[in-house]
Amino acid sequence: MNSDRFERLLQSDWQLDFQGVFIKAWELFKSQALLFVTFTLLIFSTAMLFVVYLQPYTILFSALLAPPLYAGFYLVANRISRGESVIYPDFFAGFNYWLITVGISLVSQVLTALGLFLFVIPGIYLLVAYMLAVPMGIFGGLDLWTAMEASRRLVTRFWWKFFALLLLLILYNGLG
């Protein structure tokens, strides 16, 4: 994503539509539910393997494997939304973006933790502000800091709505 295109996006009059977000997400999920569920189970099982049997290395899973695995969800959802067919190995395409996903994950977690530790409110702000950093890095082709800054600038415009969306996602995921 070039800077002119991003600036136009920032200046445009787009709105965050909760209902539209959930409807679109549900439609994407339904179209390949079996693939999404099995990949989720693979990630969960791998995480549990580390927690139970490889506990000293759990941080390695969280830092080095989880980010590109989670990026697989973005990549598959993007393919589905473009009308392309998907197969199970497509979920592993996040490893093609290993450096950017791991880098964004580590830097944003450190900054968020620092913000939470020092003052709480800045940490919460950064947690929400960096929500779109990985998609910006993957789909926008942005480097680590540019993706994080682009996410922060875009999310800040509607920060309370993104915060509410994050709370809804946490609630929704908690309910199963």
mmCIF file of C-alpha atoms in Angstrom:
data_model
loop_
_atom_site.group_PDB
_atom_site.id
_atom_site.type_symbol
_atom_site.label_atom_id
_atom_site.label_comp_id
_atom_site.label_asym_id
_atom_site.label_seq_id
_atom_site.Cartn_x
_atom_site.Cartn_y
_atom_site.Cartn_z
ATOM 1 C CA MET A 1 0.000 0.000 0.000
ATOM 2 C CA ASN A 2 1.561 3.260 -1.032
ATOM 3 C CA SER A 3 1.416 6.311 1.214
ATOM 4 C CA ASP A 4 -0.990 8.228 -1.054
ATOM 5 C CA ARG A 5 -3.477 5.370 -1.000
ATOM 6 C CA PHE A 6 -3.177 5.089 2.777
ATOM 7 C CA GLU A 7 -3.683 8.833 3.257
ATOM 8 C CA ARG A 8 -6.824 8.668 1.080
ATOM 9 C CA LEU A 9 -8.068 5.808 3.247
ATOM 10 C CA LEU A 10 -7.456 7.878 6.378
ATOM 11 C CA GLN A 11 -9.313 10.845 4.896
ATOM 12 C CA SER A 12 -12.233 8.816 3.528
ATOM 13 C CA ASP A 13 -15.569 8.633 5.283
ATOM 14 C CA TRP A 14 -15.597 4.887 5.970
ATOM 15 C CA GLN A 15 -17.317 3.578 9.085
ATOM 16 C CA LEU A 16 -16.774 0.500 11.226
ATOM 17 C CA ASP A 17 -19.997 -1.491 10.961
ATOM 18 C CA PHE A 18 -20.146 -4.122 13.734
ATOM 19 C CA GLN A 19 -23.035 -5.999 12.207
ATOM 20 C CA GLY A 20 -21.342 -6.010 8.813
ATOM 21 C CA VAL A 21 -18.080 -7.254 10.340
ATOM 22 C CA PHE A 22 -19.768 -10.166 12.103
ATOM 23 C CA ILE A 23 -21.956 -11.059 9.120
ATOM 24 C CA LYS A 24 -18.954 -11.055 6.762
ATOM 25 C CA ALA A 25 -16.873 -13.080 9.231
ATOM 26 C CA TRP A 26 -19.668 -15.623 9.649
ATOM 27 C CA GLU A 27 -20.104 -15.957 5.879
ATOM 28 C CA LEU A 28 -16.368 -16.471 5.396
ATOM 29 C CA PHE A 29 -16.285 -19.047 8.198
ATOM 30 C CA LYS A 30 -19.350 -20.937 6.931
ATOM 31 C CA SER A 31 -17.915 -21.248 3.447
ATOM 32 C CA GLN A 32 -14.984 -23.337 4.764
ATOM 33 C CA ALA A 33 -16.036 -24.210 8.324
ATOM 34 C CA LEU A 34 -14.321 -27.601 8.356
ATOM 35 C CA LEU A 35 -10.993 -26.097 7.298
ATOM 36 C CA PHE A 36 -11.237 -23.265 9.836
ATOM 37 C CA VAL A 37 -12.183 -25.631 12.667
ATOM 38 C CA THR A 38 -9.473 -28.183 11.905
ATOM 39 C CA PHE A 39 -6.811 -25.477 11.637
ATOM 40 C CA THR A 40 -7.982 -23.946 14.920
ATOM 41 C CA LEU A 41 -7.765 -27.387 16.541
ATOM 42 C CA LEU A 42 -4.265 -27.838 15.133
ATOM 43 C CA ILE A 43 -3.118 -24.534 16.656
ATOM 44 C CA PHE A 44 -4.812 -25.318 19.978
ATOM 45 C CA SER A 45 -3.358 -28.846 20.065
ATOM 46 C CA THR A 46 0.119 -27.589 19.241
ATOM 47 C CA ALA A 47 -0.109 -24.921 21.934
ATOM 48 C CA MET A 48 -1.257 -27.530 24.469
ATOM 49 C CA LEU A 49 1.578 -29.843 23.427
ATOM 50 C CA PHE A 50 4.012 -27.086 24.307
ATOM 51 C CA VAL A 51 2.240 -26.184 27.558
ATOM 52 C CA VAL A 52 2.007 -29.771 28.806
ATOM 53 C CA TYR A 53 5.090 -31.502 27.421
ATOM 54 C CA LEU A 54 7.481 -28.761 26.348
ATOM 55 C CA GLN A 55 6.742 -26.124 28.951
ATOM 56 C CA PRO A 56 10.191 -24.479 28.910
ATOM 57 C CA TYR A 57 9.722 -23.880 25.171
ATOM 58 C CA THR A 58 6.164 -22.507 25.279
ATOM 59 C CA ILE A 59 7.471 -18.988 24.794
ATOM 60 C CA LEU A 60 9.140 -20.118 21.575
ATOM 61 C CA PHE A 61 5.811 -21.358 20.250
ATOM 62 C CA SER A 62 4.105 -18.113 21.256
ATOM 63 C CA ALA A 63 6.821 -15.904 19.803
ATOM 64 C CA LEU A 64 7.971 -17.779 16.716
ATOM 65 C CA LEU A 65 5.209 -20.121 15.544
ATOM 66 C CA ALA A 66 1.885 -18.652 16.655
ATOM 67 C CA PRO A 67 2.066 -15.345 14.719
ATOM 68 C CA PRO A 68 2.455 -16.904 11.246
ATOM 69 C CA LEU A 69 -0.099 -19.576 12.126
ATOM 70 C CA TYR A 70 -2.640 -16.901 13.111
ATOM 71 C CA ALA A 71 -1.771 -14.983 9.934
ATOM 72 C CA GLY A 72 -3.012 -18.026 8.038
ATOM 73 C CA PHE A 73 -6.548 -17.109 9.082
ATOM 74 C CA TYR A 74 -6.175 -13.657 7.489
ATOM 75 C CA LEU A 75 -4.733 -15.099 4.299
ATOM 76 C CA VAL A 76 -7.428 -17.748 3.886
ATOM 77 C CA ALA A 77 -10.238 -15.303 4.700
ATOM 78 C CA ASN A 78 -8.809 -12.918 2.107
ATOM 79 C CA ARG A 79 -8.722 -15.644 -0.542
ATOM 80 C CA ILE A 80 -12.313 -16.635 0.214
ATOM 81 C CA SER A 81 -13.496 -13.011 0.092
ATOM 82 C CA ARG A 82 -11.883 -12.680 -3.357
ATOM 83 C CA GLY A 83 -13.787 -15.766 -4.534
ATOM 84 C CA GLU A 84 -10.699 -17.970 -4.763
ATOM 85 C CA SER A 85 -10.720 -21.617 -3.789
ATOM 86 C CA VAL A 86 -8.809 -22.629 -0.682
ATOM 87 C CA ILE A 87 -7.203 -25.818 0.542
ATOM 88 C CA TYR A 88 -5.897 -26.705 3.980
ATOM 89 C CA PRO A 89 -2.223 -25.920 3.216
ATOM 90 C CA ASP A 90 -3.252 -22.316 2.440
ATOM 91 C CA PHE A 91 -3.507 -21.756 6.194
ATOM 92 C CA PHE A 92 0.242 -22.283 6.429
ATOM 93 C CA ALA A 93 0.970 -19.467 3.966
ATOM 94 C CA GLY A 94 1.503 -17.240 6.997
ATOM 95 C CA PHE A 95 4.993 -18.721 7.161
ATOM 96 C CA ASN A 96 5.734 -16.864 3.915
ATOM 97 C CA TYR A 97 5.357 -13.749 6.083
ATOM 98 C CA TRP A 98 7.215 -15.139 9.078
ATOM 99 C CA LEU A 99 9.543 -12.196 9.608
ATOM 100 C CA ILE A 100 6.862 -9.498 9.458
ATOM 101 C CA THR A 101 4.310 -11.418 11.563
ATOM 102 C CA VAL A 102 6.815 -12.384 14.245
ATOM 103 C CA GLY A 103 8.386 -8.933 14.242
ATOM 104 C CA ILE A 104 5.070 -7.107 14.586
ATOM 105 C CA SER A 105 3.919 -9.537 17.250
ATOM 106 C CA LEU A 106 7.053 -9.176 19.354
ATOM 107 C CA VAL A 107 7.413 -5.396 19.071
ATOM 108 C CA SER A 108 3.717 -4.685 19.649
ATOM 109 C CA GLN A 109 3.625 -7.033 22.650
ATOM 110 C CA VAL A 110 6.687 -5.413 24.195
ATOM 111 C CA LEU A 111 5.294 -1.896 23.687
ATOM 112 C CA THR A 112 1.850 -2.910 24.958
ATOM 113 C CA ALA A 113 3.319 -4.664 28.009
ATOM 114 C CA LEU A 114 5.471 -1.643 28.737
ATOM 115 C CA GLY A 115 2.417 0.603 28.468
ATOM 116 C CA LEU A 116 0.392 -1.687 30.723
ATOM 117 C CA PHE A 117 3.184 -1.961 33.259
ATOM 118 C CA LEU A 118 3.844 1.750 33.450
ATOM 119 C CA PHE A 119 0.436 3.349 33.178
ATOM 120 C CA VAL A 120 -2.203 0.743 32.125
ATOM 121 C CA ILE A 121 -4.170 3.128 29.863
ATOM 122 C CA PRO A 122 -1.369 3.509 27.254
ATOM 123 C CA GLY A 123 -1.040 -0.268 27.174
ATOM 124 C CA ILE A 124 -4.744 -0.705 26.486
ATOM 125 C CA TYR A 125 -4.542 1.999 23.823
ATOM 126 C CA LEU A 126 -1.635 0.229 22.089
ATOM 127 C CA LEU A 127 -3.295 -3.192 22.377
ATOM 128 C CA VAL A 128 -6.229 -1.854 20.376
ATOM 129 C CA ALA A 129 -4.189 0.425 18.107
ATOM 130 C CA TYR A 130 -2.038 -2.424 16.797
ATOM 131 C CA MET A 131 -5.012 -4.678 15.962
ATOM 132 C CA LEU A 132 -4.521 -4.201 12.226
ATOM 133 C CA ALA A 133 -0.719 -4.208 12.142
ATOM 134 C CA VAL A 134 -0.312 -7.782 10.886
ATOM 135 C CA PRO A 135 -2.865 -7.394 8.063
ATOM 136 C CA MET A 136 -1.201 -4.072 7.149
ATOM 137 C CA GLY A 137 2.152 -5.857 6.987
ATOM 138 C CA ILE A 138 0.845 -8.792 4.979
ATOM 139 C CA PHE A 139 -1.630 -7.193 2.590
ATOM 140 C CA GLY A 140 -0.157 -3.699 2.488
ATOM 141 C CA GLY A 141 3.382 -4.965 2.021
ATOM 142 C CA LEU A 142 4.538 -2.569 4.727
ATOM 143 C CA ASP A 143 7.630 -3.001 6.850
ATOM 144 C CA LEU A 144 7.308 -3.648 10.581
ATOM 145 C CA TRP A 145 7.240 -0.110 11.951
ATOM 146 C CA THR A 146 5.260 1.321 9.020
ATOM 147 C CA ALA A 147 2.607 -1.393 9.436
ATOM 148 C CA MET A 148 2.357 -0.728 13.166
ATOM 149 C CA GLU A 149 2.158 3.026 12.636
ATOM 150 C CA ALA A 150 -0.425 2.635 9.845
ATOM 151 C CA SER A 151 -2.534 0.427 12.105
ATOM 152 C CA ARG A 152 -2.241 2.889 14.964
ATOM 153 C CA ARG A 153 -3.230 5.844 12.790
ATOM 154 C CA LEU A 154 -6.173 4.035 11.208
ATOM 155 C CA VAL A 155 -7.496 2.500 14.432
ATOM 156 C CA THR A 156 -7.049 5.721 16.421
ATOM 157 C CA ARG A 157 -9.575 7.411 14.150
ATOM 158 C CA PHE A 158 -12.264 5.080 15.514
ATOM 159 C CA TRP A 159 -10.460 3.850 18.615
ATOM 160 C CA TRP A 160 -13.572 3.421 20.797
ATOM 161 C CA LYS A 161 -15.315 1.415 18.084
ATOM 162 C CA PHE A 162 -12.297 -0.864 17.684
ATOM 163 C CA PHE A 163 -12.096 -1.205 21.465
ATOM 164 C CA ALA A 164 -15.779 -2.201 21.542
ATOM 165 C CA LEU A 165 -15.164 -4.636 18.677
ATOM 166 C CA LEU A 166 -12.278 -6.197 20.597
ATOM 167 C CA LEU A 167 -14.480 -6.571 23.690
ATOM 168 C CA LEU A 168 -17.235 -8.146 21.581
ATOM 169 C CA LEU A 169 -14.739 -10.574 20.048
ATOM 170 C CA ILE A 170 -13.433 -11.528 23.481
ATOM 171 C CA LEU A 171 -16.998 -12.061 24.722
ATOM 172 C CA TYR A 172 -17.989 -13.986 21.602
ATOM 173 C CA ASN A 173 -14.914 -16.229 21.780
ATOM 174 C CA GLY A 174 -15.407 -16.727 25.512
ATOM 175 C CA LEU A 175 -18.943 -17.957 24.935
ATOM 176 C CA GLY A 176 -17.652 -20.460 22.414
#
